[in-house]
Coordinates of C-alpha atoms in Angstrom, one line a residue:
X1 CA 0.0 0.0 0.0
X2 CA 2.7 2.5 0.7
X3 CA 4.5 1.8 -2.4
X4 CA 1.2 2.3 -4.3
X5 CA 1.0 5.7 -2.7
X6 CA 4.7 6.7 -3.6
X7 CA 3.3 5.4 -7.2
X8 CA 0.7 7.6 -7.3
X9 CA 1.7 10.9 -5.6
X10 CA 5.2 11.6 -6.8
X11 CA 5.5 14.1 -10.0
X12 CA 8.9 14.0 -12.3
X13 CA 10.7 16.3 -10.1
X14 CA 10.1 15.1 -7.1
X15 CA 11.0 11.5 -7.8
X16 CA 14.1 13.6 -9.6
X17 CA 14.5 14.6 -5.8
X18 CA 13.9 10.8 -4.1
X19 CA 17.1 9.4 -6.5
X20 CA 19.3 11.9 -5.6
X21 CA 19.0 10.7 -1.9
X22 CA 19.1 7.0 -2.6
X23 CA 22.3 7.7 -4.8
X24 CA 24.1 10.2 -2.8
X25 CA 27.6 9.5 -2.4
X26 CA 29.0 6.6 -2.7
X27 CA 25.1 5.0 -3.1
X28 CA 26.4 2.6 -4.7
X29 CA 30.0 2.4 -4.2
X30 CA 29.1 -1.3 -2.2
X31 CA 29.9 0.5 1.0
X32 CA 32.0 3.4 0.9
X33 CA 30.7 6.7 3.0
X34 CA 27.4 4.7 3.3
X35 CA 26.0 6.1 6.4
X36 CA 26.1 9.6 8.2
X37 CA 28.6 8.7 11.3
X38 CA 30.9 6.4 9.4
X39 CA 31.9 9.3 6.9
X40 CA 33.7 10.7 9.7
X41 CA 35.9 7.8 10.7
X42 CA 37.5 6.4 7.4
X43 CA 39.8 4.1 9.1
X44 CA 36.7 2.1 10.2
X45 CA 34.9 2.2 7.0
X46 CA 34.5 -1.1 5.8
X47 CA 33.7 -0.8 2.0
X48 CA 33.4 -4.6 0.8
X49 CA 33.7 -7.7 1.6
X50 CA 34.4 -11.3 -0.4
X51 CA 33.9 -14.2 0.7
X52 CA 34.4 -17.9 -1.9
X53 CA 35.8 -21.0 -2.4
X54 CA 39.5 -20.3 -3.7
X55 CA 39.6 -20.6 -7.9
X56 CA 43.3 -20.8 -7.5
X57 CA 44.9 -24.1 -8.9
X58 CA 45.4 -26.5 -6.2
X59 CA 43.8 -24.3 -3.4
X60 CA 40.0 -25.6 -3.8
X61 CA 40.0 -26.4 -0.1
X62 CA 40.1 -22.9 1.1
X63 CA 38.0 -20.2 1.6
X64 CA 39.5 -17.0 1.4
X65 CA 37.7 -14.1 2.8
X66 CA 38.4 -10.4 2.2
X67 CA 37.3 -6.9 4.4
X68 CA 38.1 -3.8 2.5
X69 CA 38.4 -1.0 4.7
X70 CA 39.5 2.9 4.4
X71 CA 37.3 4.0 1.1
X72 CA 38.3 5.9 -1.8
X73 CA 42.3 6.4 -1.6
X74 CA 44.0 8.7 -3.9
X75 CA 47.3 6.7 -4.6
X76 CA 49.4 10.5 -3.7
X77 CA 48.0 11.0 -0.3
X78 CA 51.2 11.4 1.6
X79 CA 53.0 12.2 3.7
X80 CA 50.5 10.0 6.3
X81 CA 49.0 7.6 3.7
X82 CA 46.7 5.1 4.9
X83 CA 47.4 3.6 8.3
X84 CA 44.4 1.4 9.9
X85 CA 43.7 2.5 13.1
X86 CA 45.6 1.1 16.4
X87 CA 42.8 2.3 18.5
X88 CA 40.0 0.1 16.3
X89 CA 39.2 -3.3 16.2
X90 CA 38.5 -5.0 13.0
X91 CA 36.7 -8.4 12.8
X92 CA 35.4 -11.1 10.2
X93 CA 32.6 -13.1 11.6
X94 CA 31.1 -16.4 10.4
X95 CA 28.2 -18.5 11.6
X96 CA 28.0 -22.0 10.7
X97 CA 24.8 -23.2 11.8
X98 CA 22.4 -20.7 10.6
X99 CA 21.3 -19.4 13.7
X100 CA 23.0 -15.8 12.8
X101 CA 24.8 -15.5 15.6
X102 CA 29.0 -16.0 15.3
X103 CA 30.8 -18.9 15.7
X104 CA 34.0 -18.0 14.4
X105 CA 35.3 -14.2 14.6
X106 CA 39.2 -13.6 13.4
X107 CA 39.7 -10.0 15.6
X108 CA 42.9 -7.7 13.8
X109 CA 44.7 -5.1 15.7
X110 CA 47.2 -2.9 14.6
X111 CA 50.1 -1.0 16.0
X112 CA 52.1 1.7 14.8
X113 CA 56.1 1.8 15.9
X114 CA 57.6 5.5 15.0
X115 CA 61.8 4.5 14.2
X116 CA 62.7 8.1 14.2
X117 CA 64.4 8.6 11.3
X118 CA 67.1 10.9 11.8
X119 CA 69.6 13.3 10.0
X120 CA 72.6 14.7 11.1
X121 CA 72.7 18.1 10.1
X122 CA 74.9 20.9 11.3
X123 CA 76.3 18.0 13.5
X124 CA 73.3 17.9 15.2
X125 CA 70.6 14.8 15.2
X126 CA 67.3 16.0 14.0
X127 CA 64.3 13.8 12.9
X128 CA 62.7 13.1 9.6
X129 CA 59.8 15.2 9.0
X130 CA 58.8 12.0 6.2
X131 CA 56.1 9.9 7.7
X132 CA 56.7 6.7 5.8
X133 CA 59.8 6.8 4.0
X134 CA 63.6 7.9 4.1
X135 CA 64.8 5.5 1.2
X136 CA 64.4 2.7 -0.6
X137 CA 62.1 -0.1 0.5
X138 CA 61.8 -3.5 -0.8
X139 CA 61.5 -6.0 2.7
X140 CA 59.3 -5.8 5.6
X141 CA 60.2 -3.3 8.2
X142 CA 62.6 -2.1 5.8
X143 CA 65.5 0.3 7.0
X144 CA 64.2 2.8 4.6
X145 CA 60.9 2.5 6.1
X146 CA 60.6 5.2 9.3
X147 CA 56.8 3.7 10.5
X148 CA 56.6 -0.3 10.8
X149 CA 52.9 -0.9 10.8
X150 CA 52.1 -4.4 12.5
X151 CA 49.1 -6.5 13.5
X152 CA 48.3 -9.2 15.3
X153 CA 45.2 -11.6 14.8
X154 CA 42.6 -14.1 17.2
X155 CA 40.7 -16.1 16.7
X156 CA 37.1 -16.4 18.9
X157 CA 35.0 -19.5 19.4
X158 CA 31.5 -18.2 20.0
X159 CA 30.3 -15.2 21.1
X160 CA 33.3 -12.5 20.0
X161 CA 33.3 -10.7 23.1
X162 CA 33.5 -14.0 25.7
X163 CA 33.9 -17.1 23.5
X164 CA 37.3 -18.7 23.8
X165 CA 39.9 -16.9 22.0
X166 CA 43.8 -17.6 20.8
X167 CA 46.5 -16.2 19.4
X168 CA 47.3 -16.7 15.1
X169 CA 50.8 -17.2 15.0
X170 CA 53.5 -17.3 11.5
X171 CA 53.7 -20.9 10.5
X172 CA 57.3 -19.8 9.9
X173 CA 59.0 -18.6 14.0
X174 CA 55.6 -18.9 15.8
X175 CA 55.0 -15.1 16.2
X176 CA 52.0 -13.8 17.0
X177 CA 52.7 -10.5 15.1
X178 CA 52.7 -9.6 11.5
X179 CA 54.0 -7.1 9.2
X180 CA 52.1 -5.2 7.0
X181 CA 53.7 -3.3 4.2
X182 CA 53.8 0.5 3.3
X183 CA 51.5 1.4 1.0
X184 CA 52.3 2.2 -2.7
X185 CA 54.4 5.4 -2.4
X186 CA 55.8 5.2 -5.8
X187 CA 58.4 3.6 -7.8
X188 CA 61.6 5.1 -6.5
X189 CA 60.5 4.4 -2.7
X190 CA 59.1 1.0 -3.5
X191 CA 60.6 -0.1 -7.3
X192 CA 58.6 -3.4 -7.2
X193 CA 55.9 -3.3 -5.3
X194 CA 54.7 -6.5 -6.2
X195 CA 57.2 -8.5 -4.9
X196 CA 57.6 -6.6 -1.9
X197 CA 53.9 -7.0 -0.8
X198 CA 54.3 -10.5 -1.6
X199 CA 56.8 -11.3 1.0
X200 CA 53.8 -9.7 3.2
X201 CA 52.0 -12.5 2.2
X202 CA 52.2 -15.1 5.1
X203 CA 51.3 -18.7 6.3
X204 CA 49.6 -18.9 9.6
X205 CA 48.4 -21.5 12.0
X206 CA 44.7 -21.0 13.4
X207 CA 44.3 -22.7 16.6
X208 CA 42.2 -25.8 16.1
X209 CA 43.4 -26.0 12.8
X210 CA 46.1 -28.4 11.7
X211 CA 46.0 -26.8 8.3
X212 CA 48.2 -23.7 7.6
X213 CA 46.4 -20.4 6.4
X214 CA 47.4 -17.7 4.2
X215 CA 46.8 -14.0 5.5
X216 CA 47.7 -10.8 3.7
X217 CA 47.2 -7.8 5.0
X218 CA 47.7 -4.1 3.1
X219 CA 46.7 -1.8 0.4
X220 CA 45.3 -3.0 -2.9
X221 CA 43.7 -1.6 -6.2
X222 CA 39.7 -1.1 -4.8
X223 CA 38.4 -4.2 -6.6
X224 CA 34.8 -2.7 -6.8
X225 CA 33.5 -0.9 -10.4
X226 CA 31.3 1.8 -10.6
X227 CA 30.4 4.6 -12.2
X228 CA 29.3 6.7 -9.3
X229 CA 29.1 10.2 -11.1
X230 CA 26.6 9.3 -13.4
X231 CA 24.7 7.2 -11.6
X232 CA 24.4 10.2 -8.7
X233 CA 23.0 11.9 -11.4
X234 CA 19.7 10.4 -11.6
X235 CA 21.2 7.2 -13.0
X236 CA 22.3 9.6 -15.9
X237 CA 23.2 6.1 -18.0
X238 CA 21.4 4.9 -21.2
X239 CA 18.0 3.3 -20.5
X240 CA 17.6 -0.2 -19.7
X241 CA 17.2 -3.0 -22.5
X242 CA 16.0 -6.6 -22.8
X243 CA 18.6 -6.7 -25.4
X244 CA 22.3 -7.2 -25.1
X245 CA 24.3 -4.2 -25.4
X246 CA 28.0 -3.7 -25.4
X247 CA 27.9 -0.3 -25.2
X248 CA 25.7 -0.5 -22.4
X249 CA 27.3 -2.4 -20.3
X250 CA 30.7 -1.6 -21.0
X251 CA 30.5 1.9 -22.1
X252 CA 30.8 4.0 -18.8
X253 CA 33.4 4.8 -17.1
X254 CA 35.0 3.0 -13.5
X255 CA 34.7 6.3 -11.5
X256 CA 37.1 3.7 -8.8
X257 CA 40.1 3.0 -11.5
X258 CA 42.7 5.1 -10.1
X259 CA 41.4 4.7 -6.2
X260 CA 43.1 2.0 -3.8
X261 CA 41.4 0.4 -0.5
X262 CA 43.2 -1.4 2.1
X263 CA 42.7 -5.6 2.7
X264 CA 42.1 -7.5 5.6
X265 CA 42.5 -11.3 3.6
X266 CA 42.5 -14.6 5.0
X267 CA 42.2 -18.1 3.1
X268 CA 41.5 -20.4 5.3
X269 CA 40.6 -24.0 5.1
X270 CA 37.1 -24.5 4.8
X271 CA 37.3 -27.6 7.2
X272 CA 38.0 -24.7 10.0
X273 CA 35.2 -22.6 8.7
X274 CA 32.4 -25.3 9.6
X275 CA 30.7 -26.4 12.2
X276 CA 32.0 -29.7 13.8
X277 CA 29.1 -31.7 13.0
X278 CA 29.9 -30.9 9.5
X279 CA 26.0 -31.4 9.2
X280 CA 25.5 -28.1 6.9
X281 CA 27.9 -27.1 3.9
X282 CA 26.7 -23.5 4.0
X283 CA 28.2 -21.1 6.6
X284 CA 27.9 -16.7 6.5
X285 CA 30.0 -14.5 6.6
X286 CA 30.3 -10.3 7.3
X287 CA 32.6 -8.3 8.7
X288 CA 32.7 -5.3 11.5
X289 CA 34.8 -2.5 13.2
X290 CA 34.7 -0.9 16.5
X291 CA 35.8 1.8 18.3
X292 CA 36.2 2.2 22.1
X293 CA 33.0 4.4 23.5
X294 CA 35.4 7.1 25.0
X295 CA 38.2 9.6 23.8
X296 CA 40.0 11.9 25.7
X297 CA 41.5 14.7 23.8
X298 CA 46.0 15.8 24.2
X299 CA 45.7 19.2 24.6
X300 CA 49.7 18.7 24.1
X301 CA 50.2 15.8 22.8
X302 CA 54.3 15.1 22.6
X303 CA 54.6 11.7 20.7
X304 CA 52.7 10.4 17.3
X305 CA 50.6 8.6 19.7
X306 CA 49.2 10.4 22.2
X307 CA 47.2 12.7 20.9
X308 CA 43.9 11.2 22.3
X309 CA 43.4 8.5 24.8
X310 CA 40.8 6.1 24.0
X311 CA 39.1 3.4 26.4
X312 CA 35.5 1.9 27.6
X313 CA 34.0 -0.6 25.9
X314 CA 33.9 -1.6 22.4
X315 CA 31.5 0.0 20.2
X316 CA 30.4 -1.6 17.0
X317 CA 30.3 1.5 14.2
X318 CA 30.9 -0.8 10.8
X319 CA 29.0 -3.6 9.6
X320 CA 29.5 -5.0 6.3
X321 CA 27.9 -8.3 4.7
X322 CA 26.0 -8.3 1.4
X323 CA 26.6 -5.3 -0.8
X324 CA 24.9 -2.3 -1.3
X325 CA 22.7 -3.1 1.6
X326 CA 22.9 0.0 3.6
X327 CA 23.1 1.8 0.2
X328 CA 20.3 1.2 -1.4
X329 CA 17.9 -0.9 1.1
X330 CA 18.5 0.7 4.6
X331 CA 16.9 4.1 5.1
X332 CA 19.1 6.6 5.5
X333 CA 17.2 7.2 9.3
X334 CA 18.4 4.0 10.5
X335 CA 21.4 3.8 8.4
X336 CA 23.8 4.1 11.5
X337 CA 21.8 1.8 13.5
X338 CA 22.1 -1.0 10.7
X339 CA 26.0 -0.3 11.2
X340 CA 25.9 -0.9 14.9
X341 CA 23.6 -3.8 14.5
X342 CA 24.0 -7.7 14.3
X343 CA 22.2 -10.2 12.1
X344 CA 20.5 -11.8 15.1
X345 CA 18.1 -8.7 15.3
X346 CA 17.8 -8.2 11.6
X347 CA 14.1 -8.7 12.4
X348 CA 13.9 -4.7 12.6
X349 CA 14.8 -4.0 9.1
X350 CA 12.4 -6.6 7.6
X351 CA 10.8 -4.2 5.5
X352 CA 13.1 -2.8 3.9
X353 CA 13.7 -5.9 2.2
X354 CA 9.7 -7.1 1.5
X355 CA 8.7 -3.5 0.5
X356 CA 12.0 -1.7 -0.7
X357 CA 11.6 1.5 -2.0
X358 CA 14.3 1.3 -4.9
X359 CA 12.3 -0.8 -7.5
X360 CA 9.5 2.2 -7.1
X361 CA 12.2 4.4 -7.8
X362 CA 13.6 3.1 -11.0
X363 CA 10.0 2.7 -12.3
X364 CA 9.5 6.1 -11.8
X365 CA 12.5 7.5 -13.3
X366 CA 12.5 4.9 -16.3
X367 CA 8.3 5.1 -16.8
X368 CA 9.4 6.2 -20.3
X369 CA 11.3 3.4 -21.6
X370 CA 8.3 1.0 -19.7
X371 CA 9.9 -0.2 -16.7
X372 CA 7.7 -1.3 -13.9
X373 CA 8.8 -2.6 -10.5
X374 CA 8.2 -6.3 -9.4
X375 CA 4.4 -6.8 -7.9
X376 CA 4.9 -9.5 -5.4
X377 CA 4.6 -8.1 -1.9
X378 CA 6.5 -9.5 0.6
X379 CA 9.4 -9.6 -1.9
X380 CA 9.9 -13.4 -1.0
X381 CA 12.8 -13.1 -4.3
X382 CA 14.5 -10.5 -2.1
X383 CA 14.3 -12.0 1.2
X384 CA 15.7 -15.3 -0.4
X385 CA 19.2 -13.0 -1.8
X386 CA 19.7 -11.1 1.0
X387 CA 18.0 -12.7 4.3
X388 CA 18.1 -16.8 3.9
X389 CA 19.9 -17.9 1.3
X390 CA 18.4 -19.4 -2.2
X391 CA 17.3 -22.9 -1.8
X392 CA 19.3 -25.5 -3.6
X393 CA 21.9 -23.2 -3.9
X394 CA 22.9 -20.9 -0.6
X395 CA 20.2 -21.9 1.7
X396 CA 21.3 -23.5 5.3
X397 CA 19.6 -26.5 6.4
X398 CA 18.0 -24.2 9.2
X399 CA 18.2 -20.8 9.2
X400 CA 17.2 -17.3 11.1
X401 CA 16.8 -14.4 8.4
X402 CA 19.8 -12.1 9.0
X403 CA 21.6 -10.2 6.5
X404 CA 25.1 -11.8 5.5
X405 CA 27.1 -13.4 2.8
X406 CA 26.1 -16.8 2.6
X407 CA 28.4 -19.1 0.9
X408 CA 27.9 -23.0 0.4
X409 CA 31.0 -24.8 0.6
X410 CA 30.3 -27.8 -1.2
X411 CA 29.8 -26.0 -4.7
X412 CA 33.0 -26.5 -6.3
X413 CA 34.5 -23.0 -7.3
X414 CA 34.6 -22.3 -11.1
X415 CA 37.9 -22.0 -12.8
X416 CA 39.8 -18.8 -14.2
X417 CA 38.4 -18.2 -17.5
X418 CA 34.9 -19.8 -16.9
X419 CA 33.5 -17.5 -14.6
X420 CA 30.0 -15.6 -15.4
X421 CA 30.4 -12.3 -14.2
X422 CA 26.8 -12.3 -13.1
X423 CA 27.2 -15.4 -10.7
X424 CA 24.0 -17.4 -9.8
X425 CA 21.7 -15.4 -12.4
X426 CA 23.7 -16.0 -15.2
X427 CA 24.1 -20.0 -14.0
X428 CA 27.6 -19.4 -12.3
X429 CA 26.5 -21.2 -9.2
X430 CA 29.6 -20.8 -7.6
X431 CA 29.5 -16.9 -7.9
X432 CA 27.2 -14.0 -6.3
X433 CA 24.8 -14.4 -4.0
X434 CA 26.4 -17.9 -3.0
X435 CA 29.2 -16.1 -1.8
X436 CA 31.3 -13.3 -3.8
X437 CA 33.8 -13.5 -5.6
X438 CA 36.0 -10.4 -7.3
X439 CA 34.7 -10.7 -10.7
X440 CA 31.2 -10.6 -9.6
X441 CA 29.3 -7.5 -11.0
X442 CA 27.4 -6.5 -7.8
X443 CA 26.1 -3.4 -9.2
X444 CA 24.5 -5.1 -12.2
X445 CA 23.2 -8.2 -10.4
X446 CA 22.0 -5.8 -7.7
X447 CA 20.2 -3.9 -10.2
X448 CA 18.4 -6.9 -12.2
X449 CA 17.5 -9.0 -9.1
X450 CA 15.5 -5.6 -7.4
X451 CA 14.0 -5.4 -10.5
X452 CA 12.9 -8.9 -10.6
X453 CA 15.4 -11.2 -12.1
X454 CA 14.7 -14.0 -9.8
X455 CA 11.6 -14.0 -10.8
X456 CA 12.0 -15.0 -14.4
X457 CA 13.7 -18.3 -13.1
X458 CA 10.7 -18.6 -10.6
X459 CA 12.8 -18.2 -7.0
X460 CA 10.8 -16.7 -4.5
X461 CA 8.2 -15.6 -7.5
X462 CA 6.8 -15.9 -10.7
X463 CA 7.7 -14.2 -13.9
X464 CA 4.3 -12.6 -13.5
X465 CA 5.3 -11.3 -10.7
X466 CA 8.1 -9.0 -12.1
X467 CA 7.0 -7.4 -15.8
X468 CA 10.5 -5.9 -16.1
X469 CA 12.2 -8.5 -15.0
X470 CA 14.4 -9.5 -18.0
X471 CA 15.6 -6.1 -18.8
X472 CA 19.5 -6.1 -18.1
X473 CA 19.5 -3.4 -15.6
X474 CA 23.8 -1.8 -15.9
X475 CA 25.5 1.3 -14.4
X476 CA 27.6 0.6 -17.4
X477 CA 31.1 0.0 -15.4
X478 CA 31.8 -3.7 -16.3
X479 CA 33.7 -6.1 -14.5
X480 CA 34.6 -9.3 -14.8
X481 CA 37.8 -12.0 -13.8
X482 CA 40.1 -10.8 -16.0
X483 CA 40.4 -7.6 -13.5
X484 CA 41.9 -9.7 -10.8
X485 CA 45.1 -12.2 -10.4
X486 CA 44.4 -16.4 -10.6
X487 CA 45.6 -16.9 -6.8
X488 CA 45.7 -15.6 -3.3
X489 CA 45.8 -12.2 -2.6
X490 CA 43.4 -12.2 -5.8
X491 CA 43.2 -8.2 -5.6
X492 CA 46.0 -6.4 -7.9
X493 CA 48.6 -4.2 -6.6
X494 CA 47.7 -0.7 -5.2
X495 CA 48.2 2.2 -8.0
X496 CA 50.8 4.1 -7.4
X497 CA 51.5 7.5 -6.2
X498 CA 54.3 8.1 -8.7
X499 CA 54.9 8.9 -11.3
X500 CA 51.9 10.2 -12.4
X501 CA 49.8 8.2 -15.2

């Protein structure tokens, strides 16, 4: 009834109006400057994450799992750069037995170690103003490097805050702390950044796993596609077709081509990840950040680290599952209380997902070209994507509706060069929703399943149900594999601050 309403009320320039909010920045950059708090605390800004059965030969056992965090990074932005924050803690949870509550939880923490890089000038010692650099660096906590940035990682057995929790440690010495490498300065600080981040790249043992895990942690090329400034522009792109158009889908511009994010990235094996029944293949998957309630201004601070004192309890401020959830589902009034929210109370933001607002949206802005939003209220198609899983495909053997990746281990992953870009809707069971991969094309899946997609292959509706439902929806920014590397950390290397392209 209230979509009818909005149907019925809402002129050309008003719905004009209604787009602009549901696109303002970064709508629909998956989860980058989604809500109003989280714009103001980058460092906790989780903008995607991944979660699949590793495509890389020989790996097939593992799961790798990847948090984005610290959105939109221009590859210059010295002299500080990119640095998570020490006073944060960063998590990956996964429930394996449906009841959306976790069972696993990895927890990162990061330090930052000042070496006070000095000159001797006028015979006197004085320190580098540089904050990263003071020559070249190609090995982990490099000489030339005046900042080593470390973490260390846990793992948690039930609830995160008083499950039973242990340290990761290197496979390689035993130590429970890790480097993680400077991001991509530019080719005379770092001249092969590639290699240098790979020597980042590090096996671990998880306790109560015999088998060794992989974990990289640092900056990468953002791995999402977009193209944000048309798309904040009253989805300025060309209007949707039933018809297959190049120039459609691959004609706009990735307004995220020369921005870098920094990974949290684990491949673990999937024997770890699941419950130890082994009863159900399918486990979910998001990821968080949290800050400490209270902070305590320096008025004079006198090291790079005690400007602010931080303590109380943690408070969650990121939450990050599906994309372009809090985007383009969550109302922007409770947009900050989806961030501080778990999946066990999803319950409050049920109708968002049965009656979402979007689908009204593009009908009205597209009632030109013919488009009309799906007709089945609840949207069972939708609640099936985002809440439950699709049966025969993601679905746990019982389940409580909560927002979250959902990934079912026993589908074999699909190989390098066979991958359908539009995962489960294009019959690439092995790609988005069950799980995501890199390659998958969010934005365009996101688009066609609102729209009804599901519906033309009769899950959760019928094709009657959604008279649009075959149009191929695109913002026009494609992606595909071929954007990504054939192995672990999957995400290219960071672009680099020099020289200039």
């Amino acid at each position: 009834m209230k979509q009818m309403k909005l149907r019925a009320t809402i002129g050309a320039v008003l719905a004009g109006n209604l787009l602009a909010c549901v696109f303002a920045p970064a709508a629909m950059a998956s989860s980058h400057r989604e809500a109003p708090f989280i714009t103001g605390a980058p460092k906790v800004d989780a903008t995607d994450f991944y979660m699949f059965r590793s495509y890389q030969t020989g790996r097939s056992e593992f799961t790798t799992l990847i948090a984005n965090y610290i959105p939109l990074q221009d590859a210059y932005g010295g002299p500080n750069y990119f640095a998570m924050d020490p006073n944060a803690l960063y998590e990956i949870h996964i429930d394996n037995n449906g009841d959306a509550k976790e069972d696993v939880t990895f927890q990162f923490r990061f330090a930052s170690t000042n070496k006070d890089f000095q000159f001797t000038v006028g015979g006197k010692q004085v320190s580098s103003p540089l904050v990263i650099n003071g020559g070249a660096i190609t090995e982990p906590n490099a000489a030339g490097s005046t900042v080593r940035e470390t973490f260390t990682v846990n793992v948690v057995r039930g609830d995160r805050r008083t499950g039973t929790r242990g340290s990761v440690t290197n496979a390689t010495g035993g130590s429970a702390t890790f480097d993680k490498p400077v991001d991509n300065i530019g080719n005379k600080a770092i001249p092969n950044y590639e290699a240098y981040a790979a020597k980042h790249v590090f096996s671990a043992m998880i306790p109560g796993c015999s088998v060794p895990a992989r974990i990289f942690v640092g900056q990468r090329k953002d791995p999402f596609a977009v193209n944000l400034g048309e798309t904040f522009d009253l989805i300025n792109i060309k209007a949707p077709a039933v018809e297959f158009d190049a120039n459609a889908e691959k004609g706009a511009r990735d307004d995220l081509a020369r921005k870098n994010v920094t990974s949290i990235e684990m491949e673990v094996a999937t024997s770890c990840l699941l419950h130890a029944s082994a009863a159900d293949p399918v486990i979910g998957g998001w990821t968080t950040a949290s800050m400490r309630q209270g902070r305590l201004l320096n008025p004079v601070p006198k090291t790079t680290t005690d400007a602010a004192k931080e303590g109380g309890a943690w408070t969650q401020v990121s939450r990050l599952g599906m994309p372009l959830v809090n985007e383009v589902v969550i109302g922007l009034k409770d947009k900050n209380k989806f961030n501080s929210s778990k999946p066990s109370g999803d319950a409050q933001f049920a109708d968002y997902v049965t009656n979402p607002t979007l689908p009204a949206l593009v009908e009205l802005l597209y009632s030109g070209a013919g488009v009309k939003a799906p007709t089945n209220f609840p949207r069972g198609d939708l609640v099936a994507t985002f809440l439950t899983g699709i049966t025969g495909v993601n679905k746990p053997k019982t389940v409580t509706a909560a927002e979250m990746l959902r990934l079912n281990t026993s589908i074999a992953p699909t190989a390098v060069g066979s991958q359908m870009r539009l995962g489960v809707v294009a019959g690439d069971n092995a790609g988005f929703p069950n799980g995501r991969r890199p390659g998958d094309d969010v934005v365009d899946i996101a688009l066609r399943v609102v729209m009804g997609k599901l519906c033309t292959i009769n899950i959760g509706c019928v094709p009657a149900d959604a008279p649009s439902g075959a149009i191929r929806f695109t913002d026009g920014a494609f992606l595909d594999e071929t954007s990504f590397t054939a192995g672990f950390p999957y995400l290219k290397s960071p672009i680099p601050g020099s020289p200039q392209m």
